[in-house]
Amino acid sequence: MMPLRRFAIHRPADLGEAAEMLDHYGDTGTLYAGGTELLLAMRHDLLRYEHLIDIKAVAGLDRVERRDGHLYIGAGATHRTIERSAVCRELLPVMSEMEANVANVRVRATGTLGGNLCFAEPHSDPATLLLALDGTARAQGKSGERMLSMDELLAGAYENSLAQDEVLTGVDVPLPGPSQRNAYLKFQVHERPLLGLALSLELDDGGDIREARCAIGCVSPTPCRSEAAESLLAGPADSVEQRLQEAAAALADEAALTDDREGSAEYKRHLIGVLLHRAARKCLNRDG
Amino acid sequence: MSKDRPALVELRFELNGKDVAVECEPQQTLSEVLRGRLNLTGAKISCEVQVCGACTVLVDALPVSSCTYLAYEAQGRSVTTIEGLEGRDRTLHPIQQCFIDEFAFQCGFCTPGMILSAKALLDDNPDPTDDEIIHHMDGNLCRCTGYVPILKAIRKAAAVMKEARG
Ligand SMILES: Cc1cc2nc3c(=O)[nH]c(=O)nc-3n(C[C@H](O)[C@H](O)[C@H](O)COP(=O)(O)OP(=O)(O)OC[C@H]3O[C@@H](n4cnc5c(N)ncnc54)[C@H](O)[C@@H]3O)c2cc1C
Ligand code: FES
Ligand code: FES
């Protein structure tokens, strides 16, 4: 295969300098973290840059820590770091479990959460889970910091909504209380998942569902939720279980499924039903 | 030639236990430097998209795809290739020996990557379950042997290494 075209690598000392560099190099420069997406796209000549700004040079962007009511996950944290983080395992185990199954062991060792979210590849596991968990992205540019919901950050397939000079610094994920149950499941045949489904249920004392958030990914340009599905997923647990197929159909409708080389729309619709049933059983402890 | 050719990287790192210094260009991959400049051809190049694992080497004990990993990243780090695995007395590493004993390769193209990936696992988790081995080795593909002998070789290497530690 073709060797990579020439580029220069720059090492910003802090976020301010990174923003200056992004602004200065404009279309000829971009951020580089693990390179697991960027370098592949550059090797195939789908993207060309003369200047890579190594965001790993900025210290501290790979932290995973508890802050107020949130778990803060730095954009520079690798999948492996998040998988193994003791705080993440304790406070948000669903996130560590999801990360343990992203890609392969080599991509997990170098690929970062920030690179995954910013590349906005539609087959992202973290994007789907973070949408369901109501994560908030932190972006920092020359004029300061701004917060974006996952929906706002992910603008489309391979498209994020950051400004030219903005760096994603991390994601705040609300800490689940004792009554929250979370599950993330995916179905995968090749390197990337064909469907990801995240379910987050808020239970009341009697074990009924006060509130539900559910997101599916991989089958639409960006992961999506469905209001109709989420209202079907709230209520007494027994009746919710009766409505799972209906809720799955609502999710499938929202995603506007298409036939493609990964499978027919009908097949994906079927998979959404299967994963939603499994996720609900997991959250409601019905697995025996 | 482009007028503002990017600066060369003065790369210094530890390679198989010895300090090396080599100049490279920023866009060069670690496999290009290892194979083309340092004459270590153990890391094989196949898919070049981080899928097959034939190019696996260890950087600070973690497996990376040298086909895509920039040589620049190795600055100041410790790199292990298959050439660095045998002992001082030239005996094979237990994982290498177990791959031979269990017939865990045919053409051998995937083998350096398989063995280094297995080393990363066993150094971190000396007594893995079969499921843990399979999960860890999931990104290393073999087109001829079949995975059962590879699994057996890694299982056996874990036992041999455990015994050697006493
Ligand atoms: C073989 C393979 C299998 C994979 N399987 C999966 C899978 O199963 N599930 C899954 O979810 N993903 C999967 N991935 C994707 C993987 O998670 C991403 O490649 C990785 O996380 C990207 O991170 P990176 O640090 O390498 O990003 P880079 O490649 O360095 O960067 C990607 C993009 O993000 C931008 N960027 C990076 N950091 C920032 C930042 N802090 N702020 C703003 N922009 C930034 C860069 O400019 C670039 O455009 C797979 C990838 C490969 C190669
Ligand atoms: S050649 Fe590097 S992963 Fe296949
Ligand atoms: S032994 Fe031939 S590819 Fe594995």
Coordinates of C-alpha atoms and ligand atoms in Angstrom, one line a residue:
Chain A
M1 CA 0.0 0.0 0.0
M2 CA 1.0 3.6 -0.4
P3 CA 3.2 5.1 2.3
L4 CA 1.7 8.1 4.1
R5 CA 2.3 11.4 2.5
R6 CA 4.6 13.8 4.3
F7 CA 3.4 15.8 7.2
A8 CA 4.9 17.7 10.1
I9 CA 4.0 16.9 13.8
H10 CA 3.5 19.7 16.3
R11 CA 3.4 19.4 20.0
P12 CA 1.3 22.0 21.7
A13 CA 2.2 22.7 25.4
D14 CA -1.4 23.4 26.4
L15 CA -4.9 23.7 25.1
G16 CA -4.4 27.4 24.3
E17 CA -1.5 26.6 22.0
A18 CA -3.5 23.7 20.4
A19 CA -6.3 26.1 19.6
E20 CA -3.8 28.6 18.2
M21 CA -2.3 25.9 16.0
L22 CA -5.6 24.7 14.7
D23 CA -6.5 28.3 13.8
H24 CA -3.1 28.9 12.2
Y25 CA -3.0 25.8 10.0
G26 CA -6.6 26.0 9.0
D27 CA -7.5 23.3 6.5
T28 CA -3.9 22.1 6.3
G29 CA -3.8 20.9 9.9
T30 CA -5.8 18.7 12.2
L31 CA -5.6 17.1 15.7
Y32 CA -3.9 13.8 16.0
A33 CA -4.5 11.5 19.0
G34 CA -4.1 7.7 18.6
G35 CA -4.2 8.0 14.8
T36 CA -6.2 4.8 14.5
E37 CA -8.8 6.6 12.3
L38 CA -6.9 9.5 11.0
L39 CA -3.8 7.7 9.7
L40 CA -6.0 5.0 7.9
A41 CA -8.0 7.7 6.2
M42 CA -4.8 9.5 5.2
R43 CA -3.2 6.4 3.9
H44 CA -6.1 5.8 1.7
D45 CA -5.8 9.5 0.6
L46 CA -9.4 10.2 1.8
L47 CA -7.9 13.0 3.9
R48 CA -4.8 15.1 3.4
Y49 CA -3.1 17.2 6.0
E50 CA 0.4 18.7 6.1
H51 CA 0.3 19.4 9.9
L52 CA -0.7 17.0 12.6
I53 CA -1.2 18.6 16.1
D54 CA -0.4 15.9 18.6
I55 CA -3.0 16.5 21.3
K56 CA -1.3 13.8 23.5
A57 CA 1.4 16.4 24.2
V58 CA -1.1 18.3 26.3
A59 CA -0.8 16.8 29.8
G60 CA -3.8 15.7 31.8
L61 CA -6.3 15.1 28.9
D62 CA -6.3 11.4 29.7
R63 CA -7.7 11.6 33.2
V64 CA -10.7 9.6 34.3
E65 CA -12.0 11.0 37.7
R66 CA -15.0 11.7 39.8
R67 CA -16.1 15.4 39.8
D68 CA -19.2 16.5 41.7
G69 CA -22.0 14.4 40.4
H70 CA -20.1 13.3 37.3
L71 CA -17.6 10.9 36.0
Y72 CA -15.2 13.0 33.9
I73 CA -13.5 11.1 31.1
G74 CA -10.7 12.9 29.4
A75 CA -10.8 12.9 25.6
G76 CA -7.2 11.7 25.5
A77 CA -8.0 8.6 27.6
T78 CA -7.5 5.4 25.5
H79 CA -10.1 2.7 25.4
R80 CA -7.8 0.6 27.5
T81 CA -7.4 3.3 30.1
I82 CA -11.2 3.6 30.5
E83 CA -11.6 -0.2 30.4
R84 CA -9.2 -0.5 33.3
S85 CA -9.9 2.7 35.3
A86 CA -10.8 1.8 38.9
V87 CA -13.1 4.8 39.3
C88 CA -14.9 4.0 36.0
R89 CA -15.3 0.3 36.9
E90 CA -16.7 1.3 40.3
L91 CA -19.0 4.2 39.4
L92 CA -20.0 3.5 35.8
P93 CA -19.2 -0.2 35.1
V94 CA -21.3 -0.2 31.9
M95 CA -18.8 2.2 30.4
S96 CA -15.7 0.0 31.2
E97 CA -17.5 -3.1 30.0
M98 CA -18.4 -1.4 26.7
E99 CA -14.8 -0.2 26.3
A100 CA -13.4 -3.7 26.9
N101 CA -15.2 -4.8 23.7
V102 CA -14.3 -1.9 21.4
A103 CA -12.2 -2.9 18.4
N104 CA -9.1 -5.1 19.2
V105 CA -6.4 -5.0 21.9
R106 CA -4.1 -2.9 19.7
V107 CA -6.7 -0.3 18.8
R108 CA -7.8 -0.1 22.5
A109 CA -4.2 0.5 23.5
T110 CA -3.8 3.6 21.3
G111 CA -7.2 4.8 20.2
T112 CA -8.9 7.5 22.4
L113 CA -12.4 8.4 23.4
G114 CA -12.0 11.8 21.9
G115 CA -10.8 10.5 18.5
N116 CA -13.7 8.0 18.5
L117 CA -16.3 10.7 19.1
C118 CA -14.8 13.4 16.9
F119 CA -14.3 11.1 13.9
A120 CA -18.0 10.4 14.2
E121 CA -17.8 7.1 12.5
P122 CA -21.4 5.8 12.6
H123 CA -20.3 2.5 14.1
S124 CA -19.2 3.9 17.4
D125 CA -19.9 2.1 20.6
P126 CA -19.0 5.0 23.0
A127 CA -21.3 7.5 21.1
T128 CA -24.3 5.2 21.5
L129 CA -23.7 4.5 25.1
L130 CA -22.9 8.1 26.0
L131 CA -26.1 9.3 24.2
A132 CA -28.2 7.0 26.4
L133 CA -26.3 8.0 29.6
D134 CA -26.8 11.7 28.8
G135 CA -23.0 12.5 28.6
T136 CA -22.0 16.1 28.0
A137 CA -19.0 16.9 25.9
R138 CA -16.6 19.7 26.9
A139 CA -15.0 21.7 24.0
Q140 CA -12.3 24.3 24.4
G141 CA -11.3 26.9 21.8
K142 CA -9.6 30.2 21.7
S143 CA -12.6 32.0 23.2
G144 CA -13.2 29.5 26.0
E145 CA -15.1 26.4 27.0
R146 CA -18.5 25.2 25.8
M147 CA -20.7 22.3 26.7
L148 CA -22.4 20.2 24.1
S149 CA -24.9 17.3 24.4
M150 CA -23.9 14.1 22.4
D151 CA -26.6 15.0 19.9
E152 CA -25.1 18.4 19.4
L153 CA -21.5 17.1 19.1
L154 CA -22.3 14.4 16.5
A155 CA -23.5 16.4 13.5
G156 CA -23.6 13.5 11.0
A157 CA -21.7 10.6 9.6
Y158 CA -18.0 11.5 9.9
E159 CA -18.9 15.0 11.0
N160 CA -18.7 16.7 14.4
S161 CA -19.8 20.2 15.2
L162 CA -16.6 21.5 16.7
A163 CA -15.3 24.9 15.4
Q164 CA -12.0 25.0 13.6
D165 CA -10.1 26.0 16.7
E166 CA -11.9 23.7 19.2
V167 CA -10.6 20.7 21.0
L168 CA -12.8 18.1 22.7
T169 CA -11.3 18.0 26.2
G170 CA -13.6 15.4 27.8
V171 CA -17.0 14.1 28.6
D172 CA -19.0 14.5 31.8
V173 CA -21.3 11.5 32.5
P174 CA -23.9 11.9 35.3
L175 CA -23.2 9.3 38.0
P176 CA -25.9 6.7 38.2
G177 CA -27.8 6.6 41.5
P178 CA -28.7 3.3 43.2
S179 CA -32.0 3.0 41.3
Q180 CA -30.4 3.3 37.8
R181 CA -29.8 0.2 35.7
N182 CA -27.7 0.3 32.5
A183 CA -26.9 -2.1 29.8
Y184 CA -25.0 -1.9 26.5
L185 CA -25.1 -4.7 24.0
K186 CA -23.8 -5.0 20.5
F187 CA -24.0 -7.4 17.6
Q188 CA -20.9 -7.7 15.6
V189 CA -19.6 -10.0 12.8
H190 CA -16.6 -8.0 11.4
E191 CA -14.3 -5.4 12.9
R192 CA -17.1 -2.9 13.7
P193 CA -20.5 -3.5 15.3
L194 CA -23.5 -3.9 13.1
L195 CA -25.8 -2.7 15.9
G196 CA -25.2 -1.1 19.3
L197 CA -28.0 -0.7 21.8
A198 CA -27.8 1.2 25.1
L199 CA -30.6 1.1 27.7
S200 CA -30.7 3.2 30.9
L201 CA -33.6 2.7 33.3
E202 CA -34.5 4.6 36.4
L203 CA -36.4 2.3 38.7
D204 CA -38.8 3.1 41.6
D205 CA -38.9 1.3 44.9
G206 CA -41.3 -1.3 43.6
G207 CA -39.0 -2.1 40.6
D208 CA -41.2 -0.3 38.1
I209 CA -39.6 2.0 35.5
R210 CA -39.9 5.7 36.2
E211 CA -37.9 6.8 33.2
A212 CA -36.1 5.2 30.3
R213 CA -33.4 6.3 27.9
C214 CA -32.6 4.1 25.0
A215 CA -30.2 4.7 22.1
I216 CA -29.2 2.6 19.1
G217 CA -26.1 3.1 16.9
C218 CA -24.5 1.9 13.7
V219 CA -27.8 1.8 11.7
S220 CA -28.2 5.5 11.2
P221 CA -25.6 8.3 10.5
T222 CA -25.5 9.2 14.2
P223 CA -26.9 7.2 17.1
C224 CA -30.5 8.0 17.9
R225 CA -33.1 7.9 20.5
S226 CA -36.9 7.7 20.1
E227 CA -39.3 9.5 22.3
A228 CA -42.1 7.1 21.4
A229 CA -39.9 4.1 22.4
E230 CA -38.9 5.7 25.7
S231 CA -42.4 6.4 26.8
L232 CA -43.3 2.7 25.9
L233 CA -40.3 1.7 28.1
A234 CA -41.6 3.5 31.2
G235 CA -44.3 2.1 33.5
P236 CA -44.9 -1.0 35.5
A237 CA -42.2 -3.6 34.6
D238 CA -44.6 -6.3 33.6
S239 CA -46.4 -4.1 31.1
V240 CA -43.1 -2.7 29.8
E241 CA -42.1 -6.2 29.1
Q242 CA -45.2 -6.7 27.0
R243 CA -44.4 -3.5 25.0
L244 CA -40.8 -4.3 24.1
Q245 CA -41.5 -5.3 20.5
E246 CA -43.5 -2.1 20.0
A247 CA -40.7 0.0 21.5
A248 CA -38.2 -1.8 19.2
A249 CA -40.3 -1.0 16.2
A250 CA -40.4 2.7 17.3
L251 CA -36.6 2.8 17.5
A252 CA -36.3 1.1 14.1
D253 CA -38.7 3.7 12.6
E254 CA -36.7 6.6 14.2
A255 CA -33.5 5.2 12.7
A256 CA -34.9 5.2 9.1
L257 CA -33.2 1.9 8.4
T258 CA -31.8 1.1 5.0
D259 CA -30.6 -1.9 3.1
D260 CA -26.9 -1.9 2.8
R261 CA -23.9 -4.3 2.7
E262 CA -24.3 -4.9 6.4
G263 CA -27.8 -6.2 6.1
S264 CA -31.3 -5.5 5.0
A265 CA -33.5 -3.0 6.9
E266 CA -35.7 -5.9 7.9
Y267 CA -32.7 -7.8 9.4
K268 CA -31.6 -4.7 11.4
R269 CA -35.2 -4.3 12.6
H270 CA -35.1 -7.8 13.9
L271 CA -31.8 -7.3 15.6
I272 CA -33.0 -4.2 17.4
G273 CA -35.9 -6.3 18.9
V274 CA -33.5 -9.0 20.0
L275 CA -31.0 -6.6 21.7
L276 CA -33.8 -4.6 23.3
H277 CA -35.2 -7.7 24.9
R278 CA -31.8 -8.8 26.1
A279 CA -31.0 -5.3 27.5
A280 CA -34.3 -5.1 29.3
R281 CA -33.9 -8.5 30.9
K282 CA -30.4 -7.5 32.0
C283 CA -31.6 -4.2 33.5
L284 CA -34.6 -5.8 35.2
N285 CA -32.5 -8.8 36.4
R286 CA -34.7 -11.3 34.6
D287 CA -31.8 -13.5 33.5
G288 CA -32.4 -16.0 36.3
Chain B
M1 CA 11.2 18.0 -3.4
S2 CA 9.0 20.1 -1.2
K3 CA 10.7 23.3 -0.1
D4 CA 9.6 23.1 3.5
R5 CA 10.3 19.4 4.1
P6 CA 9.2 18.6 7.6
A7 CA 12.0 18.3 10.2
L8 CA 13.5 14.9 10.7
V9 CA 12.7 13.1 14.0
E10 CA 15.8 12.2 16.0
L11 CA 14.4 9.0 17.4
R12 CA 15.9 7.3 20.5
F13 CA 14.3 4.3 22.0
E14 CA 15.0 1.0 23.6
L15 CA 14.8 -1.8 21.1
N16 CA 14.8 -5.4 22.5
G17 CA 16.7 -4.2 25.6
K18 CA 19.3 -2.0 23.7
D19 CA 19.3 1.7 23.1
V20 CA 19.0 2.7 19.5
A21 CA 19.1 6.1 17.7
V22 CA 17.8 6.5 14.2
E23 CA 16.5 9.4 12.2
C24 CA 13.1 9.2 10.6
E25 CA 10.5 11.3 9.0
P26 CA 7.3 12.1 11.0
Q27 CA 5.0 10.2 8.6
Q28 CA 7.1 7.0 8.8
T29 CA 5.5 4.1 10.6
L30 CA 7.3 2.0 13.2
S31 CA 7.2 -1.0 10.8
E32 CA 8.9 1.1 8.1
V33 CA 11.7 2.0 10.5
L34 CA 12.0 -1.5 12.0
R35 CA 12.0 -3.4 8.7
G36 CA 13.6 -0.8 6.4
R37 CA 16.1 0.9 8.6
L38 CA 16.9 -1.5 11.4
N39 CA 16.7 -4.7 9.4
L40 CA 14.2 -6.4 11.8
T41 CA 11.8 -8.1 9.5
G42 CA 9.9 -10.1 12.1
A43 CA 6.9 -7.8 12.2
K44 CA 5.0 -8.7 9.0
I45 CA 2.9 -6.3 7.0
S46 CA -0.5 -7.5 5.6
C47 CA -3.7 -5.6 6.0
E48 CA -2.2 -2.2 7.0
V49 CA -5.6 -1.2 8.6
Q50 CA -5.1 -2.5 12.2
V51 CA -7.2 -5.6 11.6
C52 CA -4.9 -8.6 11.2
G53 CA -2.2 -8.2 13.8
A54 CA 0.6 -9.6 11.7
C55 CA 2.6 -6.4 12.4
T56 CA 2.1 -6.5 16.2
V57 CA 5.0 -5.3 18.3
L58 CA 5.1 -4.3 22.0
V59 CA 5.6 -0.7 23.0
D60 CA 6.0 -0.3 26.8
A61 CA 4.6 -3.8 27.1
L62 CA 1.4 -3.0 25.2
P63 CA 0.7 -4.5 21.7
V64 CA 0.4 -2.0 18.9
S65 CA 0.0 -2.3 15.1
S66 CA 3.4 -1.2 13.8
C67 CA 1.8 -0.8 10.3
T68 CA 0.0 2.3 11.5
Y69 CA 1.8 3.3 14.7
L70 CA 4.1 6.2 13.9
A71 CA 7.7 5.7 14.6
Y72 CA 7.7 9.1 16.2
E73 CA 5.6 7.7 19.1
A74 CA 8.3 5.3 20.1
Q75 CA 10.5 8.2 21.3
G76 CA 11.9 7.3 24.7
R77 CA 9.9 4.1 24.9
S78 CA 10.7 0.5 25.0
V79 CA 10.0 -1.6 21.9
T80 CA 10.0 -5.4 21.8
T81 CA 9.9 -7.3 18.5
I82 CA 9.9 -11.1 18.0
E83 CA 13.7 -10.8 17.5
G84 CA 14.1 -9.8 21.1
L85 CA 12.3 -12.7 22.7
E86 CA 14.9 -15.4 23.0
G87 CA 16.9 -15.6 26.2
R88 CA 20.6 -14.5 26.6
D89 CA 21.6 -18.1 26.2
R90 CA 19.7 -18.2 22.9
T91 CA 17.0 -20.5 24.2
L92 CA 13.5 -19.7 22.9
H93 CA 11.0 -17.9 25.0
P94 CA 8.5 -20.3 26.5
I95 CA 5.7 -19.0 24.2
Q96 CA 7.9 -19.6 21.2
Q97 CA 8.7 -23.1 22.3
C98 CA 5.0 -23.9 23.0
F99 CA 4.0 -22.6 19.6
I100 CA 6.5 -25.2 18.1
D101 CA 5.4 -28.0 20.5
E102 CA 1.7 -27.4 19.8
F103 CA 2.1 -27.0 16.0
A104 CA 0.5 -23.6 16.3
F105 CA 1.7 -22.3 12.9
Q106 CA 2.0 -23.5 9.3
C107 CA 3.2 -20.7 7.1
G108 CA 4.3 -18.6 10.1
F109 CA 3.2 -15.3 8.7
C110 CA 0.9 -14.5 11.7
T111 CA 3.2 -16.1 14.3
P112 CA 5.4 -13.1 15.4
G113 CA 2.3 -11.1 16.0
M114 CA 0.5 -13.9 17.7
I115 CA 3.4 -14.6 20.0
L116 CA 3.9 -10.9 21.0
S117 CA 0.2 -10.5 21.6
A118 CA 0.3 -13.6 23.8
K119 CA 3.3 -12.2 25.6
A120 CA 1.5 -9.0 26.4
L121 CA -1.4 -11.0 27.8
L122 CA 0.6 -13.4 29.9
D123 CA 2.9 -10.7 31.3
D124 CA -0.3 -8.9 32.5
N125 CA -2.5 -11.8 33.3
P126 CA -0.3 -14.9 34.0
D127 CA -3.2 -17.3 34.5
P128 CA -5.9 -16.4 31.9
T129 CA -9.1 -18.4 31.3
D130 CA -9.7 -19.6 27.8
D131 CA -12.3 -16.9 27.3
E132 CA -9.7 -14.3 28.4
I133 CA -7.2 -15.7 25.9
I134 CA -9.7 -15.7 23.1
H135 CA -10.9 -12.1 23.9
H136 CA -7.3 -10.8 23.9
M137 CA -6.3 -12.7 20.7
D138 CA -9.4 -11.6 18.9
G139 CA -7.5 -9.1 16.7
N140 CA -4.8 -11.5 15.6
L141 CA -5.8 -13.4 12.4
C142 CA -4.4 -16.6 11.1
R143 CA -5.3 -17.9 7.7
C144 CA -3.9 -21.4 7.9
T145 CA -3.4 -23.0 11.3
G146 CA -6.8 -22.8 12.9
Y147 CA -7.1 -21.2 16.2
V148 CA -7.3 -24.3 18.5
P149 CA -3.5 -25.1 18.4
I150 CA -2.8 -21.4 19.0
L151 CA -5.1 -21.4 22.1
K152 CA -3.5 -24.6 23.3
A153 CA 0.0 -23.2 22.9
I154 CA -0.8 -20.1 24.9
R155 CA -2.5 -22.1 27.6
K156 CA 0.6 -24.3 27.8
A157 CA 3.0 -21.3 27.8
A158 CA 1.0 -19.9 30.8
A159 CA 1.6 -23.2 32.7
V160 CA 5.3 -23.4 31.7
M161 CA 5.9 -19.8 32.7
K162 CA 4.1 -20.3 36.0
E163 CA 6.3 -23.3 36.8
A164 CA 9.5 -21.4 35.9
R165 CA 8.5 -18.7 38.4
G166 CA 8.2 -21.4 41.0
Ligands
LIG1 C1 -9.7 -2.2 13.2 C2 -10.6 -1.2 14.0 C3 -11.7 -1.7 14.7 C4 -12.5 -0.8 15.3 N1 -13.6 -1.2 16.0 C5 -14.4 -0.4 16.7 C6 -15.5 -0.8 17.5 O1 -15.8 -2.0 17.6 N2 -16.2 0.1 18.1 C7 -15.9 1.4 18.1 O2 -16.6 2.2 18.7 N3 -14.9 1.9 17.4 C8 -14.1 1.0 16.7 N4 -13.0 1.5 16.0 C9 -12.7 2.9 16.1 C10 -11.8 3.3 17.2 O3 -12.5 3.4 18.4 C11 -11.2 4.6 16.9 O4 -10.4 4.4 15.8 C12 -10.4 5.4 17.9 O5 -11.0 5.5 19.2 C13 -10.1 6.7 17.4 O6 -9.2 7.4 18.3 P1 -7.8 8.0 18.0 O7 -7.3 8.6 19.2 O8 -7.0 6.9 17.3 O9 -8.3 9.1 16.9 P2 -7.4 9.8 15.7 O10 -7.4 8.8 14.6 O11 -6.1 10.3 16.2 O12 -8.4 11.0 15.4 C14 -9.6 10.8 14.8 C15 -10.3 12.1 14.4 O13 -10.7 12.8 15.6 C16 -10.0 14.1 15.7 N5 -9.6 14.2 17.1 C17 -8.9 13.4 17.9 N6 -8.9 13.8 19.2 C18 -9.6 15.0 19.2 C19 -9.9 15.9 20.2 N7 -9.5 15.7 21.5 N8 -10.7 17.0 19.9 C20 -11.1 17.2 18.6 N9 -10.8 16.3 17.6 C21 -10.1 15.2 17.9 C22 -8.8 14.0 14.8 O14 -8.5 15.3 14.2 C23 -9.3 13.1 13.7 O15 -10.1 13.7 12.8 C24 -12.2 0.6 15.3 C25 -11.0 1.1 14.7 C26 -10.2 0.2 14.0 C27 -9.0 0.7 13.3
FES2 S1 -0.6 -5.2 9.0 FE1 -0.9 -4.1 10.8 S2 -2.7 -4.9 11.6 FE2 -2.6 -5.9 9.7
FES3 S1 0.3 -19.8 10.2 FE1 -0.1 -19.0 8.3 S2 -1.2 -17.2 8.8 FE2 -1.1 -18.2 10.7

